[in-house]
PDB file of C-alpha atoms in Angstrom:
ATOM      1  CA  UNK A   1      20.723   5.436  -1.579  1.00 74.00           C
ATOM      2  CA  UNK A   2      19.394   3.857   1.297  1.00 81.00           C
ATOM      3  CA  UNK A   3      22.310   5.554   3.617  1.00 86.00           C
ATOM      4  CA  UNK A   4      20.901   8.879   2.428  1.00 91.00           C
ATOM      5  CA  UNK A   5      17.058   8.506   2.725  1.00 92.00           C
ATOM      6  CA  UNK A   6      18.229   7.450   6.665  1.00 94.00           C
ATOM      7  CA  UNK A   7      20.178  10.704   7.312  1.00 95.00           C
ATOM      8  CA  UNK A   8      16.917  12.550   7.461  1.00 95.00           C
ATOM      9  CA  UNK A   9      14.476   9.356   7.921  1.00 96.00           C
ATOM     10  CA  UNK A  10      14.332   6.988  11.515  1.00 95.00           C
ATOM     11  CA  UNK A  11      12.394   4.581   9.765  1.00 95.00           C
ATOM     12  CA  UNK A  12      11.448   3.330   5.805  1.00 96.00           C
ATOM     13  CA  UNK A  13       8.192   1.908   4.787  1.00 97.00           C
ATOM     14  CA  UNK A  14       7.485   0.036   1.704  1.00 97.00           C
ATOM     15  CA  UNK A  15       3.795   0.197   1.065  1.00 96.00           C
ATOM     16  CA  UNK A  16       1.418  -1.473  -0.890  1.00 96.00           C
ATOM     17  CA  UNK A  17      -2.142  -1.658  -1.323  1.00 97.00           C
ATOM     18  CA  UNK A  18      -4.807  -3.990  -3.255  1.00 98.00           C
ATOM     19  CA  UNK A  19      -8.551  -2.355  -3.304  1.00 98.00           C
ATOM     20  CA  UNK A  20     -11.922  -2.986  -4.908  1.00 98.00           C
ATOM     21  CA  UNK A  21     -11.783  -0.063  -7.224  1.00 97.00           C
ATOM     22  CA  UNK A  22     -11.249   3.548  -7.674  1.00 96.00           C
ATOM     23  CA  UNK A  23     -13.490   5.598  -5.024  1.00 97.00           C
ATOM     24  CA  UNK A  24     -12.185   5.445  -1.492  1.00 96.00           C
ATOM     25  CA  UNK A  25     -15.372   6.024  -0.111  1.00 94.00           C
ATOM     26  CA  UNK A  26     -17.548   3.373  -1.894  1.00 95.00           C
ATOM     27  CA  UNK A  27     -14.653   0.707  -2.231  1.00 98.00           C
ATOM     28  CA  UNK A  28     -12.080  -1.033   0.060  1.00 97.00           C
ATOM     29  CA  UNK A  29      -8.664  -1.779   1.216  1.00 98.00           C
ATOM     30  CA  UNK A  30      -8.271  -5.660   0.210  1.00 98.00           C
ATOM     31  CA  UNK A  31      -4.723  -6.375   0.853  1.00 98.00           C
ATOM     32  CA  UNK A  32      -2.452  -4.280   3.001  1.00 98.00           C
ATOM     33  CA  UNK A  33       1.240  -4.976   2.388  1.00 98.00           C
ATOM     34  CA  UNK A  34       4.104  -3.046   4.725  1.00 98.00           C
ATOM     35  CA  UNK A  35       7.845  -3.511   4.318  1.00 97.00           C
ATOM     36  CA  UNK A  36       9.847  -1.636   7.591  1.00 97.00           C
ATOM     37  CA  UNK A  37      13.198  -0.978   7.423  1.00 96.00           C
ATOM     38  CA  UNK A  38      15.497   1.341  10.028  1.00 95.00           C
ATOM     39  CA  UNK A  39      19.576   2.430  10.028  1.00 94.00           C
ATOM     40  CA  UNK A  40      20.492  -0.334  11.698  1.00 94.00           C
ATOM     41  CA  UNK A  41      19.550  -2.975   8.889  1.00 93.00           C
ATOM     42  CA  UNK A  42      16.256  -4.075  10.792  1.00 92.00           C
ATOM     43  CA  UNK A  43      13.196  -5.599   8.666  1.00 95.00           C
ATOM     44  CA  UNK A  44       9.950  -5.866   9.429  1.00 96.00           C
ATOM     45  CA  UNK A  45       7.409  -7.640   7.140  1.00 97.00           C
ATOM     46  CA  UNK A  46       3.021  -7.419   7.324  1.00 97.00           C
ATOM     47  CA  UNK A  47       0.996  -8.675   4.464  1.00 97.00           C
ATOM     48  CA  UNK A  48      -2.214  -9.219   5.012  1.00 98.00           C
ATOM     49  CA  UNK A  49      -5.336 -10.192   3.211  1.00 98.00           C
ATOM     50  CA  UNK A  50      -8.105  -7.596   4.623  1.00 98.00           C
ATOM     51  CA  UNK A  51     -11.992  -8.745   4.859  1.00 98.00           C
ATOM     52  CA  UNK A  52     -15.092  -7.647   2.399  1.00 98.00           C
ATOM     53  CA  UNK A  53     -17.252  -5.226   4.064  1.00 96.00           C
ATOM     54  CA  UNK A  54     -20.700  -7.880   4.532  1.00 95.00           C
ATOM     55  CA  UNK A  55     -22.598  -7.584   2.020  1.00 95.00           C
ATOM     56  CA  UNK A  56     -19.739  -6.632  -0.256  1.00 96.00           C
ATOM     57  CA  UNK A  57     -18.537  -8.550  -3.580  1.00 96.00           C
ATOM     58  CA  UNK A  58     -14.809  -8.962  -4.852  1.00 98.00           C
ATOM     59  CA  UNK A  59     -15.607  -7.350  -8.353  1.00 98.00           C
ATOM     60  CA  UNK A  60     -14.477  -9.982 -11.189  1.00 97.00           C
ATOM     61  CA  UNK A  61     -12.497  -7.354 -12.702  1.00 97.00           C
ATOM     62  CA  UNK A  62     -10.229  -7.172  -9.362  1.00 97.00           C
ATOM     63  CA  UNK A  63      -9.582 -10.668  -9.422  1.00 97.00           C
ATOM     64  CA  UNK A  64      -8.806 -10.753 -12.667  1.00 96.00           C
ATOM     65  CA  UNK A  65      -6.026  -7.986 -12.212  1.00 94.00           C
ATOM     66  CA  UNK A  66      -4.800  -9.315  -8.563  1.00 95.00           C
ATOM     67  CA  UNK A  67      -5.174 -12.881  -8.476  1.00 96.00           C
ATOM     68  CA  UNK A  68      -7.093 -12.064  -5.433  1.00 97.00           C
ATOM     69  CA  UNK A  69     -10.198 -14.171  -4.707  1.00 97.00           C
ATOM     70  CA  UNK A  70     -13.285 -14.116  -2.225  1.00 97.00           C
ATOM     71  CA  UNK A  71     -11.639 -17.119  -0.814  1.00 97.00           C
ATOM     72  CA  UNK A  72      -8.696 -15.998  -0.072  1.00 97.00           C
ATOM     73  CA  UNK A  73     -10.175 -12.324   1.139  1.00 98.00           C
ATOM     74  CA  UNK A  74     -12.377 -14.882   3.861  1.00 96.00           C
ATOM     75  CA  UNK A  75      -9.226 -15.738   5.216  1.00 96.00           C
ATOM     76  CA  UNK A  76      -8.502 -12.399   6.307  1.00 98.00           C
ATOM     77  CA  UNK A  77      -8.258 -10.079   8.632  1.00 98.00           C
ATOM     78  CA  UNK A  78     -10.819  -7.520   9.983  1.00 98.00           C
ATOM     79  CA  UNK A  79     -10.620  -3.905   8.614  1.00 98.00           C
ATOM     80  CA  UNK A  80      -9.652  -2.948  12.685  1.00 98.00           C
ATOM     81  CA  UNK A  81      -7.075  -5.031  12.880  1.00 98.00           C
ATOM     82  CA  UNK A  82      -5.337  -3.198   9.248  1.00 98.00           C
ATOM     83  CA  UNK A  83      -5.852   0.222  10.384  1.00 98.00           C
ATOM     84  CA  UNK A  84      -4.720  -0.796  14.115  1.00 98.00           C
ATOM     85  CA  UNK A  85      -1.373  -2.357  12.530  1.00 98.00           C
ATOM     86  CA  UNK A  86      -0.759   0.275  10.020  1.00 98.00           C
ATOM     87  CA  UNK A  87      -1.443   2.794  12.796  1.00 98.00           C
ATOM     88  CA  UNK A  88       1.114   1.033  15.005  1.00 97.00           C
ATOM     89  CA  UNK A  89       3.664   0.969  11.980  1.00 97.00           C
ATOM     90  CA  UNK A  90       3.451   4.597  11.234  1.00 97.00           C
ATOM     91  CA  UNK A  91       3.981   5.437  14.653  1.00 95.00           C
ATOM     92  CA  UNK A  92       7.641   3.391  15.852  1.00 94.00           C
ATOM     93  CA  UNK A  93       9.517   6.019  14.249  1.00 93.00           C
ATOM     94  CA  UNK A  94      10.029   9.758  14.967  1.00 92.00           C
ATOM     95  CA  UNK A  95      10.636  10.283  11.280  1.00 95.00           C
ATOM     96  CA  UNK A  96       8.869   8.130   8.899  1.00 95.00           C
ATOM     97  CA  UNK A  97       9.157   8.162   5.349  1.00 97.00           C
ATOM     98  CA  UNK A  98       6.115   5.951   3.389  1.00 97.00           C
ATOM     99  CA  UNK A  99       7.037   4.625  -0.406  1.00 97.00           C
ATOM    100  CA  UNK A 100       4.795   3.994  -2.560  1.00 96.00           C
ATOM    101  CA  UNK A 101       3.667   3.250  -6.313  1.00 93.00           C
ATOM    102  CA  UNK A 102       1.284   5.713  -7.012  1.00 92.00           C
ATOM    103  CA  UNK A 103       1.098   7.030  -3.585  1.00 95.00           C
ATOM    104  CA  UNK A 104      -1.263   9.508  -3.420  1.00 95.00           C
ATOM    105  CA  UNK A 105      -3.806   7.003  -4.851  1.00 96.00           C
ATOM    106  CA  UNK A 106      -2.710   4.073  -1.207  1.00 96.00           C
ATOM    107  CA  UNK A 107      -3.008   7.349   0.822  1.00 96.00           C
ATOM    108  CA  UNK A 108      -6.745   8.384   0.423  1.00 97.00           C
ATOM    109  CA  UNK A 109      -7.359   4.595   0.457  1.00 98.00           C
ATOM    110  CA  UNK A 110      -5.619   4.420   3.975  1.00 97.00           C
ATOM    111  CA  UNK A 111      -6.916   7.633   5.141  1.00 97.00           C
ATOM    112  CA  UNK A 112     -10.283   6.472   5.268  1.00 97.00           C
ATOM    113  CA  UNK A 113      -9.356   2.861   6.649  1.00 98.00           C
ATOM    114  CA  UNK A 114      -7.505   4.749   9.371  1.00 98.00           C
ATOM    115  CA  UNK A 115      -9.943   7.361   9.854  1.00 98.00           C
ATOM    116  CA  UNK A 116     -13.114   4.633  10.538  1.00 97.00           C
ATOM    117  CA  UNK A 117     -11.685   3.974  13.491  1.00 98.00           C
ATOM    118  CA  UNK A 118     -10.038   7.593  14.581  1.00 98.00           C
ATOM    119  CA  UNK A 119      -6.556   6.406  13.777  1.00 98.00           C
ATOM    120  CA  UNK A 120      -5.978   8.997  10.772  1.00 98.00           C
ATOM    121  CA  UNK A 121      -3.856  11.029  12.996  1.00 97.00           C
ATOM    122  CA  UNK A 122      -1.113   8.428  12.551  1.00 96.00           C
ATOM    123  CA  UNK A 123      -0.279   9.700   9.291  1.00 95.00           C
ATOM    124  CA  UNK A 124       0.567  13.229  10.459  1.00 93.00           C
ATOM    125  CA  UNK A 125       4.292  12.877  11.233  1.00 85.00           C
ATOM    126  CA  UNK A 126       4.828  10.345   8.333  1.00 92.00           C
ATOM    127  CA  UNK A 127       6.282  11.784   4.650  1.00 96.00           C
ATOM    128  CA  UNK A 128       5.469  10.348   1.076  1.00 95.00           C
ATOM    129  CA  UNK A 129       7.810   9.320  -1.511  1.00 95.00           C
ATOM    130  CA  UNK A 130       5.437   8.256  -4.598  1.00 95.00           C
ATOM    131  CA  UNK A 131       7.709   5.760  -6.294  1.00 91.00           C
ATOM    132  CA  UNK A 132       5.939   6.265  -9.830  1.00 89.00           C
ATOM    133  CA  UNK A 133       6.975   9.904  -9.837  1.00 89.00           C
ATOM    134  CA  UNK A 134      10.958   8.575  -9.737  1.00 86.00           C
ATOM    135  CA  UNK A 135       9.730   5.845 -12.112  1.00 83.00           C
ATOM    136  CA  UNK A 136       8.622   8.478 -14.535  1.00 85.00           C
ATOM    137  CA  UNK A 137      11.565  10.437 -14.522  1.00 86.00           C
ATOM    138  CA  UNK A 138      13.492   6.922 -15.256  1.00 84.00           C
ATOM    139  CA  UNK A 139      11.664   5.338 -17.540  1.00 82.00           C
ATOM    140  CA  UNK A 140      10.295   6.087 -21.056  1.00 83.00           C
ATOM    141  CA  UNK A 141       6.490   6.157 -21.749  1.00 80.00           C
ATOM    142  CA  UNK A 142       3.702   4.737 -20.811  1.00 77.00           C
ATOM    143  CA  UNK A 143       4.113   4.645 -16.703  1.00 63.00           C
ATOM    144  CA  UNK A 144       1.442   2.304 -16.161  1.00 63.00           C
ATOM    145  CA  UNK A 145       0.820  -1.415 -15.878  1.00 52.00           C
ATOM    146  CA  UNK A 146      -0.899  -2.928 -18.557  1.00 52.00           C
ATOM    147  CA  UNK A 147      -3.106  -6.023 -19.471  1.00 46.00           C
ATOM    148  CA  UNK A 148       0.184  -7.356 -20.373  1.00 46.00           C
ATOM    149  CA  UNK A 149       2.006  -7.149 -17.106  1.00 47.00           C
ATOM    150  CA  UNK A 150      -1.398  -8.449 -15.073  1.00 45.00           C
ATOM    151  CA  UNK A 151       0.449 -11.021 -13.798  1.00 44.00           C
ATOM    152  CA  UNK A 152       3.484  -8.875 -12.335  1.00 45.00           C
ATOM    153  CA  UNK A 153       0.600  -6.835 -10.536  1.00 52.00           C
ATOM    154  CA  UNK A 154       0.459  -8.681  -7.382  1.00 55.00           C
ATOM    155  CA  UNK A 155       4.129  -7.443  -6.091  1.00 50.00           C
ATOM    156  CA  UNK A 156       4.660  -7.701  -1.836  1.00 46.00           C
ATOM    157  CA  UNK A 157       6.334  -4.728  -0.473  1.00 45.00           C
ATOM    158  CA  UNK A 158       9.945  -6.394  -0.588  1.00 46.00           C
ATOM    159  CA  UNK A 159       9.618  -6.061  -4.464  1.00 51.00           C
ATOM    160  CA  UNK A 160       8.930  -2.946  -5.731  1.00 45.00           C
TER     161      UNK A 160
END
């Protein structure tokens, strides 16, 4: 499969995102995690923890679903540094395809990380894949993760 998605594609990237909710332009990119691969069998690997807004709380009901924690979210990096990275990502290939679980939800998300800091441009030249949508047509009902499956939420890029 992979052989085909590169006869039209430069470069692959595996995307995934962690956030504090639902509305892109009240909540916030947590954890930013990129999987690269090109033609010639290269990988390249970010995951990153991303800073709280100050001011801003983790809700408990995030945590709860992640296994992400204030703590850990102090450890990170600055909102600049994501969008600069994902910016640079998007932008070593001529032909970029993004995959993604749920896509167009990691999109707006990214859009408006990207676009804080005028870097929303870098998404022109990229195309989506929303993973779910091949999921659906694979898999029987319900298409969503549940309470159950909380702990196989947290998934880096290499896994989905």
């Amino acid at each position: 499969m992979l052989e085909t998605l590169f006869e039209r594609f430069d470069g692959l990237i595996v995307l995934d995102t962690e956030t504090t909710g639902f509305t892109p332009r009240r909540d916030e990119v947590i954890e930013l995690a990129m999987l690269r691969l090109t033609p010639d069998g290269a990988e390249e690997e970010y995951d990153e923890f991303v800073r709280l807004s100050p001011g801003k709380e983790l809700p408990r009901r995030i945590t709860e679903l992640t296994g992400i924690t204030e703590d850990m979210l102090r450890g990170g990096i600055g909102k600049e540094a994501a969008a600069r990275a994902l910016a640079e990502m998007l932008g070593r290939d001529e032909r970029t395809l993004v995959c993604a679980y749920n896509a167009q939800f990691d999109l707006v998300f990214l859009y408006y990380l990207l676009d804080a800091y005028g870097l929303a441009g870098s998404l022109k030249g990229a195309q989506f894949l929303d993973a779910m949508t091949v999921y659906r047509d694979r898999r029987p009902y319900p298409h969503r993760l549940g309470a159950e499956h909380a702990p196989r939420h947290r998934r880096h890029a290499r896994d989905l």
